[in-house]
Amino acid sequence: MTDLFEKSIQTLELPRVLGLLADQAVTEEGKERCRALRPLTDVDDVQRRLAETSAALSMLVLRGTPSLSGVKPVAAALQRADMGGALNTRELLDIAALLRCARSARDYATGEGNQKTCIDHLFASLTANRFLEDKISGSILGEDEIADAASPELADIRRHIRASASKVRDILQKLISSSQSKYLQESIITMRSGRYVVPVKAEHKNDVPGLVHDVSGSGGTFFIEPMGVVKTNNELRELQAREEKEIERILRELSADCAGHKEDIIQDYDLLVMLDVIFARAKLSTRMDASEPRLGRSGIELKKARHPLLDPAKAVANDLRLGEGFDTLVITGPNTGGKTVTLKTIGLLTLMAQCGLHIPVADDSRVMVFDHVLADIGDEQSIAQNLSTFSSHMVNIVGILGQCGPGTLILFDELGAGTDPVEGAALAASIIESARERGALVAATTHYAELKVYAMTTRGVENASCEFDVETLAPTYKLLIGVPGKSNAFAISRRLGLPQAIIDKAAERIDAENVRFEDVLTQLDRQRQEMEREKDAARRLRREMEDSARTAREYRERLEKEKAKAVEKAQAEARAIIQEARDTADQVFAELNDMRRRQEKEASWQEQNDRRAGLRRRLNEAEDAIGGGREDLPPPPPTRPAAAGDTVELVKMGTRATVLSVNRDGGLQLQAGILKITARQSEVRVVEGEAQKTQKEAQRFVQRAEHKLRSLGASPEVDLRGMMTDEAIGVLDQFLDSAVMGKLTQVTVIHGKGTGAVRKAVREHLRRSRYVKTFRPGRYGEGEDGVTVVELK
């Protein structure tokens, strides 16, 4: 970007718009990036930025703004942590807040019903580390407060501190309540140098044995630590020192955890700042009631364009065109008529669009992406360089002509002013022609009538004027393209009270050709105003016709809807009557079918009973035949009398059973499956070898059950934290034996981080163990280096 382009950016007041954009950002880094925005010159880059703004705007409307208030710079703190430094509580809380914002932003973009947008990849790239976020938040309650739950050691130390402090206060309270209270200045317990003391009157300082820690300013009070609490105070100070040391260890551990995720956290920060800038652009679009312009390659067409720095309620919206049909626009009209504002509006809206901002225009507006937007606007008289207004403008114009070419937008304000009007007008026309030859688009303001004629007679150059109401002596700020403007000097002077004689003498001094030209302009302006009135009347009439047509159309649609409702209601009633008739007929037919079935059932009942009786008879005969077959078999050989525990076979039934007991009369109590039966010795035969076989099967069943119980009882993990090295290795051996017997393939050994002694001993032992196939440190979410995951052979 050239210095002249940057100067034009300042002239067109883009930094003021970027200041408004920065006000919409939440993060400090986002505000800085908003102020540093500069126009892009690549069409694809501009289109991408505009699409990002539109996507954020749609999300803003549907879901509100994502929460980014906790995003603060953390790169320096993470760099220090990565070098082994310990972060303070404020820095760790900032990291936790950043992680919380990243998680919240991911949830914001992944809600139900969310549509795909071009910025989804930014949300998806965020790394939500809930584990680290909760660890920091759970350990640090505030900048000056570490939670007891930060570590078991800290909780234990603080429990002892509270106990010791309570003990000291109890001892001192007894002293205050004793006869020695008369030596005290006040019956209170206070602290000096971190030790509990009591205020003793100066004259009784030797009556209360103890250590003097302080003396009041007047010397009337000695703050003495009684000897009875010195030991407890010492213990309390030792505990407080241990507490500080443990807090430092906790902060170092949290800092190391943050350093381990340094890249992800820094990436989250950059993504959140980027999203902050994008949503700032969307919020500014809402504030300005702006819209996304289309990007074209052949000019500018802004519909109902407003200057973004003017009050929207007062700014006049104009239609601005340049580059389509003509490449140069010459704007004329009286001073304070809005010519300069029009120039700035064209330039500023173009720059805003190239920055990815929506612009305050109507839909279907179009802008072109320029390589340079160069402006010469305002009075730049330089006293330091001894340059007049004309010279200063000419220096800018020389620079502009030296840089312009295809893809350049040039804005000239009061081109050729500040010198002889004839020479200035000729010079202005020549400058415009030179810029056009280089392929640039030009918009210029002027008072010169020669430039009006030039625009009317030159192909590709168009006149435009800012309307002025002579009756009210006030500009309307409405731009009229295609119509050259009048200076209206005589009319304004007449309205302000200048005598007509003076005005007539002035008119006589004007060249006749100029008079005719002004008369033509006056006639054209009068005709234009009449055409505008007729156009307004036609527009009003057309609007009334459209309203009447819309009313008639709505009335017709309402009639059609009512007619359709009436037809639908009649059809529904007819369907209901038909359905009722069908239901009645179905009910009658069902009753007839029931009557017929009952008659048929009564007629065939007797026949069915006879068939069932015959079937039972044939089954009984078959059963008797089967029983008779067994009786024909030869009787089995006799065996010894059955005893308790024997397995026997019931001769007639062929079923085996176990003898539970033998009755006094020789009868047997048998267990056959789930049945308990009684039999005589003659009805059973002993099956030899079955008892031993049954016992072996039972033993095998018991062994299988024990093996399954061992498998079920084997734990997949063992916790060695808090143990000494030798004790931990013993417990580990027992655990590995149990895991191998339980047929486990993978187990977890929890040894914690601490000093690393137990971890080192455990891994050395696992390396030598015949049970271990491989082992590795835990991954993220498994406990990381605080656990070892073991794969068994």
mmCIF file with all atom_site columns, N, CA and C in Angstrom, residues 591-637:
data_model
loop_
_atom_site.group_PDB
_atom_site.id
_atom_site.type_symbol
_atom_site.label_atom_id
_atom_site.label_alt_id
_atom_site.label_comp_id
_atom_site.label_asym_id
_atom_site.label_entity_id
_atom_site.label_seq_id
_atom_site.pdbx_PDB_ins_code
_atom_site.Cartn_x
_atom_site.Cartn_y
_atom_site.Cartn_z
_atom_site.occupancy
_atom_site.B_iso_or_equiv
_atom_site.pdbx_formal_charge
_atom_site.auth_seq_id
_atom_site.auth_comp_id
_atom_site.auth_asym_id
_atom_site.auth_atom_id
_atom_site.pdbx_PDB_model_num
ATOM 1   N N  . GLU A 1 591 ? -72.857 -58.993  14.606 1.00 0.00 ? 591 GLU A N  1
ATOM 2   C CA . GLU A 1 591 ? -73.812 -59.699  15.461 1.00 0.00 ? 591 GLU A CA 1
ATOM 3   C C  . GLU A 1 591 ? -74.360 -60.932  14.745 1.00 0.00 ? 591 GLU A C  1
ATOM 4   N N  . LEU A 1 592 ? -74.655 -60.804  13.436 1.00 0.00 ? 592 LEU A N  1
ATOM 5   C CA . LEU A 1 592 ? -75.131 -61.966  12.674 1.00 0.00 ? 592 LEU A CA 1
ATOM 6   C C  . LEU A 1 592 ? -74.088 -63.077  12.645 1.00 0.00 ? 592 LEU A C  1
ATOM 7   N N  . ASN A 1 593 ? -72.821 -62.706  12.449 1.00 0.00 ? 593 ASN A N  1
ATOM 8   C CA . ASN A 1 593 ? -71.749 -63.716  12.433 1.00 0.00 ? 593 ASN A CA 1
ATOM 9   C C  . ASN A 1 593 ? -71.627 -64.399  13.786 1.00 0.00 ? 593 ASN A C  1
ATOM 10  N N  . ASP A 1 594 ? -71.771 -63.653  14.885 1.00 0.00 ? 594 ASP A N  1
ATOM 11  C CA . ASP A 1 594 ? -71.714 -64.256  16.220 1.00 0.00 ? 594 ASP A CA 1
ATOM 12  C C  . ASP A 1 594 ? -72.851 -65.249  16.412 1.00 0.00 ? 594 ASP A C  1
ATOM 13  N N  . MET A 1 595 ? -74.068 -64.876  15.976 1.00 0.00 ? 595 MET A N  1
ATOM 14  C CA . MET A 1 595 ? -75.216 -65.785  16.107 1.00 0.00 ? 595 MET A CA 1
ATOM 15  C C  . MET A 1 595 ? -74.964 -67.065  15.303 1.00 0.00 ? 595 MET A C  1
ATOM 16  N N  . ARG A 1 596 ? -74.425 -66.938  14.100 1.00 0.00 ? 596 ARG A N  1
ATOM 17  C CA . ARG A 1 596 ? -74.174 -68.122  13.272 1.00 0.00 ? 596 ARG A CA 1
ATOM 18  C C  . ARG A 1 596 ? -73.104 -69.003  13.917 1.00 0.00 ? 596 ARG A C  1
ATOM 19  N N  . ARG A 1 597 ? -72.023 -68.380  14.456 1.00 0.00 ? 597 ARG A N  1
ATOM 20  C CA . ARG A 1 597 ? -70.967 -69.180  15.091 1.00 0.00 ? 597 ARG A CA 1
ATOM 21  C C  . ARG A 1 597 ? -71.506 -69.916  16.321 1.00 0.00 ? 597 ARG A C  1
ATOM 22  N N  . ARG A 1 598 ? -72.369 -69.261  17.120 1.00 0.00 ? 598 ARG A N  1
ATOM 23  C CA . ARG A 1 598 ? -72.913 -69.923  18.301 1.00 0.00 ? 598 ARG A CA 1
ATOM 24  C C  . ARG A 1 598 ? -73.747 -71.135  17.906 1.00 0.00 ? 598 ARG A C  1
ATOM 25  N N  . GLN A 1 599 ? -74.559 -71.009  16.837 1.00 0.00 ? 599 GLN A N  1
ATOM 26  C CA . GLN A 1 599 ? -75.377 -72.142  16.391 1.00 0.00 ? 599 GLN A CA 1
ATOM 27  C C  . GLN A 1 599 ? -74.504 -73.294  15.929 1.00 0.00 ? 599 GLN A C  1
ATOM 28  N N  . GLU A 1 600 ? -73.451 -72.974  15.131 1.00 0.00 ? 600 GLU A N  1
ATOM 29  C CA . GLU A 1 600 ? -72.572 -74.037  14.656 1.00 0.00 ? 600 GLU A CA 1
ATOM 30  C C  . GLU A 1 600 ? -71.837 -74.697  15.803 1.00 0.00 ? 600 GLU A C  1
ATOM 31  N N  . LYS A 1 601 ? -71.455 -73.911  16.806 1.00 0.00 ? 601 LYS A N  1
ATOM 32  C CA . LYS A 1 601 ? -70.720 -74.459  17.947 1.00 0.00 ? 601 LYS A CA 1
ATOM 33  C C  . LYS A 1 601 ? -71.590 -75.403  18.753 1.00 0.00 ? 601 LYS A C  1
ATOM 34  N N  . GLU A 1 602 ? -72.861 -75.023  19.012 1.00 0.00 ? 602 GLU A N  1
ATOM 35  C CA . GLU A 1 602 ? -73.776 -75.893  19.754 1.00 0.00 ? 602 GLU A CA 1
ATOM 36  C C  . GLU A 1 602 ? -74.038 -77.183  18.981 1.00 0.00 ? 602 GLU A C  1
ATOM 37  N N  . ALA A 1 603 ? -74.130 -77.127  17.640 1.00 0.00 ? 603 ALA A N  1
ATOM 38  C CA . ALA A 1 603 ? -74.421 -78.328  16.843 1.00 0.00 ? 603 ALA A CA 1
ATOM 39  C C  . ALA A 1 603 ? -73.260 -79.300  16.865 1.00 0.00 ? 603 ALA A C  1
ATOM 40  N N  . SER A 1 604 ? -72.036 -78.827  16.904 1.00 0.00 ? 604 SER A N  1
ATOM 41  C CA . SER A 1 604 ? -70.883 -79.730  16.806 1.00 0.00 ? 604 SER A CA 1
ATOM 42  C C  . SER A 1 604 ? -70.258 -80.029  18.167 1.00 0.00 ? 604 SER A C  1
ATOM 43  N N  . TRP A 1 605 ? -70.813 -79.524  19.246 1.00 0.00 ? 605 TRP A N  1
ATOM 44  C CA . TRP A 1 605 ? -70.205 -79.730  20.577 1.00 0.00 ? 605 TRP A CA 1
ATOM 45  C C  . TRP A 1 605 ? -70.137 -81.205  20.943 1.00 0.00 ? 605 TRP A C  1
ATOM 46  N N  . GLN A 1 606 ? -71.215 -81.924  20.767 1.00 0.00 ? 606 GLN A N  1
ATOM 47  C CA . GLN A 1 606 ? -71.277 -83.330  21.128 1.00 0.00 ? 606 GLN A CA 1
ATOM 48  C C  . GLN A 1 606 ? -70.292 -84.139  20.293 1.00 0.00 ? 606 GLN A C  1
ATOM 49  N N  . GLU A 1 607 ? -70.239 -83.791  19.004 1.00 0.00 ? 607 GLU A N  1
ATOM 50  C CA . GLU A 1 607 ? -69.324 -84.516  18.114 1.00 0.00 ? 607 GLU A CA 1
ATOM 51  C C  . GLU A 1 607 ? -67.875 -84.298  18.539 1.00 0.00 ? 607 GLU A C  1
ATOM 52  N N  . GLN A 1 608 ? -67.538 -83.077  18.953 1.00 0.00 ? 608 GLN A N  1
ATOM 53  C CA . GLN A 1 608 ? -66.180 -82.800  19.398 1.00 0.00 ? 608 GLN A CA 1
ATOM 54  C C  . GLN A 1 608 ? -65.838 -83.573  20.671 1.00 0.00 ? 608 GLN A C  1
ATOM 55  N N  . ASN A 1 609 ? -66.807 -83.675  21.613 1.00 0.00 ? 609 ASN A N  1
ATOM 56  C CA . ASN A 1 609 ? -66.577 -84.454  22.840 1.00 0.00 ? 609 ASN A CA 1
ATOM 57  C C  . ASN A 1 609 ? -66.302 -85.917  22.519 1.00 0.00 ? 609 ASN A C  1
ATOM 58  N N  . ASP A 1 610 ? -67.056 -86.474  21.587 1.00 0.00 ? 610 ASP A N  1
ATOM 59  C CA . ASP A 1 610 ? -66.855 -87.888  21.213 1.00 0.00 ? 610 ASP A CA 1
ATOM 60  C C  . ASP A 1 610 ? -65.458 -88.082  20.628 1.00 0.00 ? 610 ASP A C  1
ATOM 61  N N  . ARG A 1 611 ? -65.007 -87.111  19.774 1.00 0.00 ? 611 ARG A N  1
ATOM 62  C CA . ARG A 1 611 ? -63.680 -87.229  19.174 1.00 0.00 ? 611 ARG A CA 1
ATOM 63  C C  . ARG A 1 611 ? -62.585 -87.143  20.231 1.00 0.00 ? 611 ARG A C  1
ATOM 64  N N  . ARG A 1 612 ? -62.739 -86.242  21.204 1.00 0.00 ? 612 ARG A N  1
ATOM 65  C CA . ARG A 1 612 ? -61.736 -86.124  22.265 1.00 0.00 ? 612 ARG A CA 1
ATOM 66  C C  . ARG A 1 612 ? -61.648 -87.429  23.072 1.00 0.00 ? 612 ARG A C  1
ATOM 67  N N  . ALA A 1 613 ? -62.808 -88.027  23.387 1.00 0.00 ? 613 ALA A N  1
ATOM 68  C CA . ALA A 1 613 ? -62.821 -89.281  24.165 1.00 0.00 ? 613 ALA A CA 1
ATOM 69  C C  . ALA A 1 613 ? -62.109 -90.394  23.403 1.00 0.00 ? 613 ALA A C  1
ATOM 70  N N  . GLY A 1 614 ? -62.344 -90.490  22.086 1.00 0.00 ? 614 GLY A N  1
ATOM 71  C CA . GLY A 1 614 ? -61.681 -91.517  21.281 1.00 0.00 ? 614 GLY A CA 1
ATOM 72  C C  . GLY A 1 614 ? -60.178 -91.310  21.252 1.00 0.00 ? 614 GLY A C  1
ATOM 73  N N  . LEU A 1 615 ? -59.747 -90.058  21.136 1.00 0.00 ? 615 LEU A N  1
ATOM 74  C CA . LEU A 1 615 ? -58.325 -89.753  21.108 1.00 0.00 ? 615 LEU A CA 1
ATOM 75  C C  . LEU A 1 615 ? -57.649 -90.134  22.413 1.00 0.00 ? 615 LEU A C  1
ATOM 76  N N  . ARG A 1 616 ? -58.290 -89.823  23.547 1.00 0.00 ? 616 ARG A N  1
ATOM 77  C CA . ARG A 1 616 ? -57.720 -90.210  24.843 1.00 0.00 ? 616 ARG A CA 1
ATOM 78  C C  . ARG A 1 616 ? -57.608 -91.735  24.962 1.00 0.00 ? 616 ARG A C  1
ATOM 79  N N  . ARG A 1 617 ? -58.584 -92.427  24.462 1.00 0.00 ? 617 ARG A N  1
ATOM 80  C CA . ARG A 1 617 ? -58.591 -93.898  24.548 1.00 0.00 ? 617 ARG A CA 1
ATOM 81  C C  . ARG A 1 617 ? -57.418 -94.479  23.775 1.00 0.00 ? 617 ARG A C  1
ATOM 82  N N  . ARG A 1 618 ? -57.181 -93.961  22.569 1.00 0.00 ? 618 ARG A N  1
ATOM 83  C CA . ARG A 1 618 ? -56.066 -94.475  21.771 1.00 0.00 ? 618 ARG A CA 1
ATOM 84  C C  . ARG A 1 618 ? -54.715 -94.148  22.422 1.00 0.00 ? 618 ARG A C  1
ATOM 85  N N  . LEU A 1 619 ? -54.605 -92.971  23.061 1.00 0.00 ? 619 LEU A N  1
ATOM 86  C CA . LEU A 1 619 ? -53.368 -92.632  23.765 1.00 0.00 ? 619 LEU A CA 1
ATOM 87  C C  . LEU A 1 619 ? -53.108 -93.576  24.931 1.00 0.00 ? 619 LEU A C  1
ATOM 88  N N  . ASN A 1 620 ? -54.152 -93.904  25.688 1.00 0.00 ? 620 ASN A N  1
ATOM 89  C CA . ASN A 1 620 ? -54.000 -94.838  26.822 1.00 0.00 ? 620 ASN A CA 1
ATOM 90  C C  . ASN A 1 620 ? -53.565 -96.209  26.330 1.00 0.00 ? 620 ASN A C  1
ATOM 91  N N  . GLU A 1 621 ? -54.156 -96.636  25.209 1.00 0.00 ? 621 GLU A N  1
ATOM 92  C CA . GLU A 1 621 ? -53.784 -97.944  24.673 1.00 0.00 ? 621 GLU A CA 1
ATOM 93  C C  . GLU A 1 621 ? -52.312 -97.951  24.251 1.00 0.00 ? 621 GLU A C  1
ATOM 94  N N  . ALA A 1 622 ? -51.849 -96.850  23.617 1.00 0.00 ? 622 ALA A N  1
ATOM 95  C CA . ALA A 1 622 ? -50.442 -96.787  23.213 1.00 0.00 ? 622 ALA A CA 1
ATOM 96  C C  . ALA A 1 622 ? -49.528 -96.800  24.427 1.00 0.00 ? 622 ALA A C  1
ATOM 97  N N  . GLU A 1 623 ? -49.910 -96.082  25.481 1.00 0.00 ? 623 GLU A N  1
ATOM 98  C CA . GLU A 1 623 ? -49.103 -96.038  26.703 1.00 0.00 ? 623 GLU A CA 1
ATOM 99  C C  . GLU A 1 623 ? -49.021 -97.411  27.342 1.00 0.00 ? 623 GLU A C  1
ATOM 100 N N  . ASP A 1 624 ? -50.156 -98.156  27.368 1.00 0.00 ? 624 ASP A N  1
ATOM 101 C CA . ASP A 1 624 ? -50.143 -99.509  27.944 1.00 0.00 ? 624 ASP A CA 1
ATOM 102 C C  . ASP A 1 624 ? -49.239 -100.421 27.141 1.00 0.00 ? 624 ASP A C  1
ATOM 103 N N  . ALA A 1 625 ? -49.253 -100.225 25.810 1.00 0.00 ? 625 ALA A N  1
ATOM 104 C CA . ALA A 1 625 ? -48.405 -101.058 24.960 1.00 0.00 ? 625 ALA A CA 1
ATOM 105 C C  . ALA A 1 625 ? -46.935 -100.793 25.247 1.00 0.00 ? 625 ALA A C  1
ATOM 106 N N  . ILE A 1 626 ? -46.590 -99.543  25.450 1.00 0.00 ? 626 ILE A N  1
ATOM 107 C CA . ILE A 1 626 ? -45.201 -99.221  25.780 1.00 0.00 ? 626 ILE A CA 1
ATOM 108 C C  . ILE A 1 626 ? -44.818 -99.823  27.111 1.00 0.00 ? 626 ILE A C  1
ATOM 109 N N  . GLY A 1 627 ? -45.653 -99.694  28.140 1.00 0.00 ? 627 GLY A N  1
ATOM 110 C CA . GLY A 1 627 ? -45.362 -100.261 29.468 1.00 0.00 ? 627 GLY A CA 1
ATOM 111 C C  . GLY A 1 627 ? -45.211 -101.764 29.386 1.00 0.00 ? 627 GLY A C  1
ATOM 112 N N  . GLY A 1 628 ? -46.047 -102.413 28.628 1.00 0.00 ? 628 GLY A N  1
ATOM 113 C CA . GLY A 1 628 ? -45.980 -103.873 28.496 1.00 0.00 ? 628 GLY A CA 1
ATOM 114 C C  . GLY A 1 628 ? -44.685 -104.320 27.887 1.00 0.00 ? 628 GLY A C  1
ATOM 115 N N  . GLY A 1 629 ? -44.159 -103.494 26.964 1.00 0.00 ? 629 GLY A N  1
ATOM 116 C CA . GLY A 1 629 ? -42.890 -103.831 26.320 1.00 0.00 ? 629 GLY A CA 1
ATOM 117 C C  . GLY A 1 629 ? -41.767 -103.890 27.299 1.00 0.00 ? 629 GLY A C  1
ATOM 118 N N  . ARG A 1 630 ? -41.759 -102.943 28.306 1.00 0.00 ? 630 ARG A N  1
ATOM 119 C CA . ARG A 1 630 ? -40.688 -102.930 29.314 1.00 0.00 ? 630 ARG A CA 1
ATOM 120 C C  . ARG A 1 630 ? -40.804 -104.136 30.226 1.00 0.00 ? 630 ARG A C  1
ATOM 121 N N  . GLU A 1 631 ? -42.077 -104.605 30.515 1.00 0.00 ? 631 GLU A N  1
ATOM 122 C CA . GLU A 1 631 ? -42.230 -105.743 31.413 1.00 0.00 ? 631 GLU A CA 1
ATOM 123 C C  . GLU A 1 631 ? -41.735 -107.026 30.758 1.00 0.00 ? 631 GLU A C  1
ATOM 124 N N  . ASP A 1 632 ? -41.733 -107.050 29.424 1.00 0.00 ? 632 ASP A N  1
ATOM 125 C CA . ASP A 1 632 ? -41.293 -108.254 28.725 1.00 0.00 ? 632 ASP A CA 1
ATOM 126 C C  . ASP A 1 632 ? -39.782 -108.396 28.714 1.00 0.00 ? 632 ASP A C  1
ATOM 127 N N  . LEU A 1 633 ? -39.067 -107.285 29.014 1.00 0.00 ? 633 LEU A N  1
ATOM 128 C CA . LEU A 1 633 ? -37.617 -107.366 29.021 1.00 0.00 ? 633 LEU A CA 1
ATOM 129 C C  . LEU A 1 633 ? -37.145 -108.244 30.162 1.00 0.00 ? 633 LEU A C  1
ATOM 130 N N  . PRO A 1 634 ? -36.014 -108.923 30.021 1.00 0.00 ? 634 PRO A N  1
ATOM 131 C CA . PRO A 1 634 ? -35.509 -109.765 31.130 1.00 0.00 ? 634 PRO A CA 1
ATOM 132 C C  . PRO A 1 634 ? -35.112 -108.896 32.302 1.00 0.00 ? 634 PRO A C  1
ATOM 133 N N  . PRO A 1 635 ? -35.348 -109.378 33.537 1.00 0.00 ? 635 PRO A N  1
ATOM 134 C CA . PRO A 1 635 ? -35.004 -108.575 34.722 1.00 0.00 ? 635 PRO A CA 1
ATOM 135 C C  . PRO A 1 635 ? -33.495 -108.401 34.810 1.00 0.00 ? 635 PRO A C  1
ATOM 136 N N  . PRO A 1 636 ? -33.058 -107.227 35.299 1.00 0.00 ? 636 PRO A N  1
ATOM 137 C CA . PRO A 1 636 ? -31.623 -106.986 35.430 1.00 0.00 ? 636 PRO A CA 1
ATOM 138 C C  . PRO A 1 636 ? -31.020 -107.840 36.535 1.00 0.00 ? 636 PRO A C  1
ATOM 139 N N  . PRO A 1 637 ? -29.718 -108.065 36.485 1.00 0.00 ? 637 PRO A N  1
ATOM 140 C CA . PRO A 1 637 ? -29.096 -108.890 37.536 1.00 0.00 ? 637 PRO A CA 1
ATOM 141 C C  . PRO A 1 637 ? -29.172 -108.173 38.895 1.00 0.00 ? 637 PRO A C  1
#
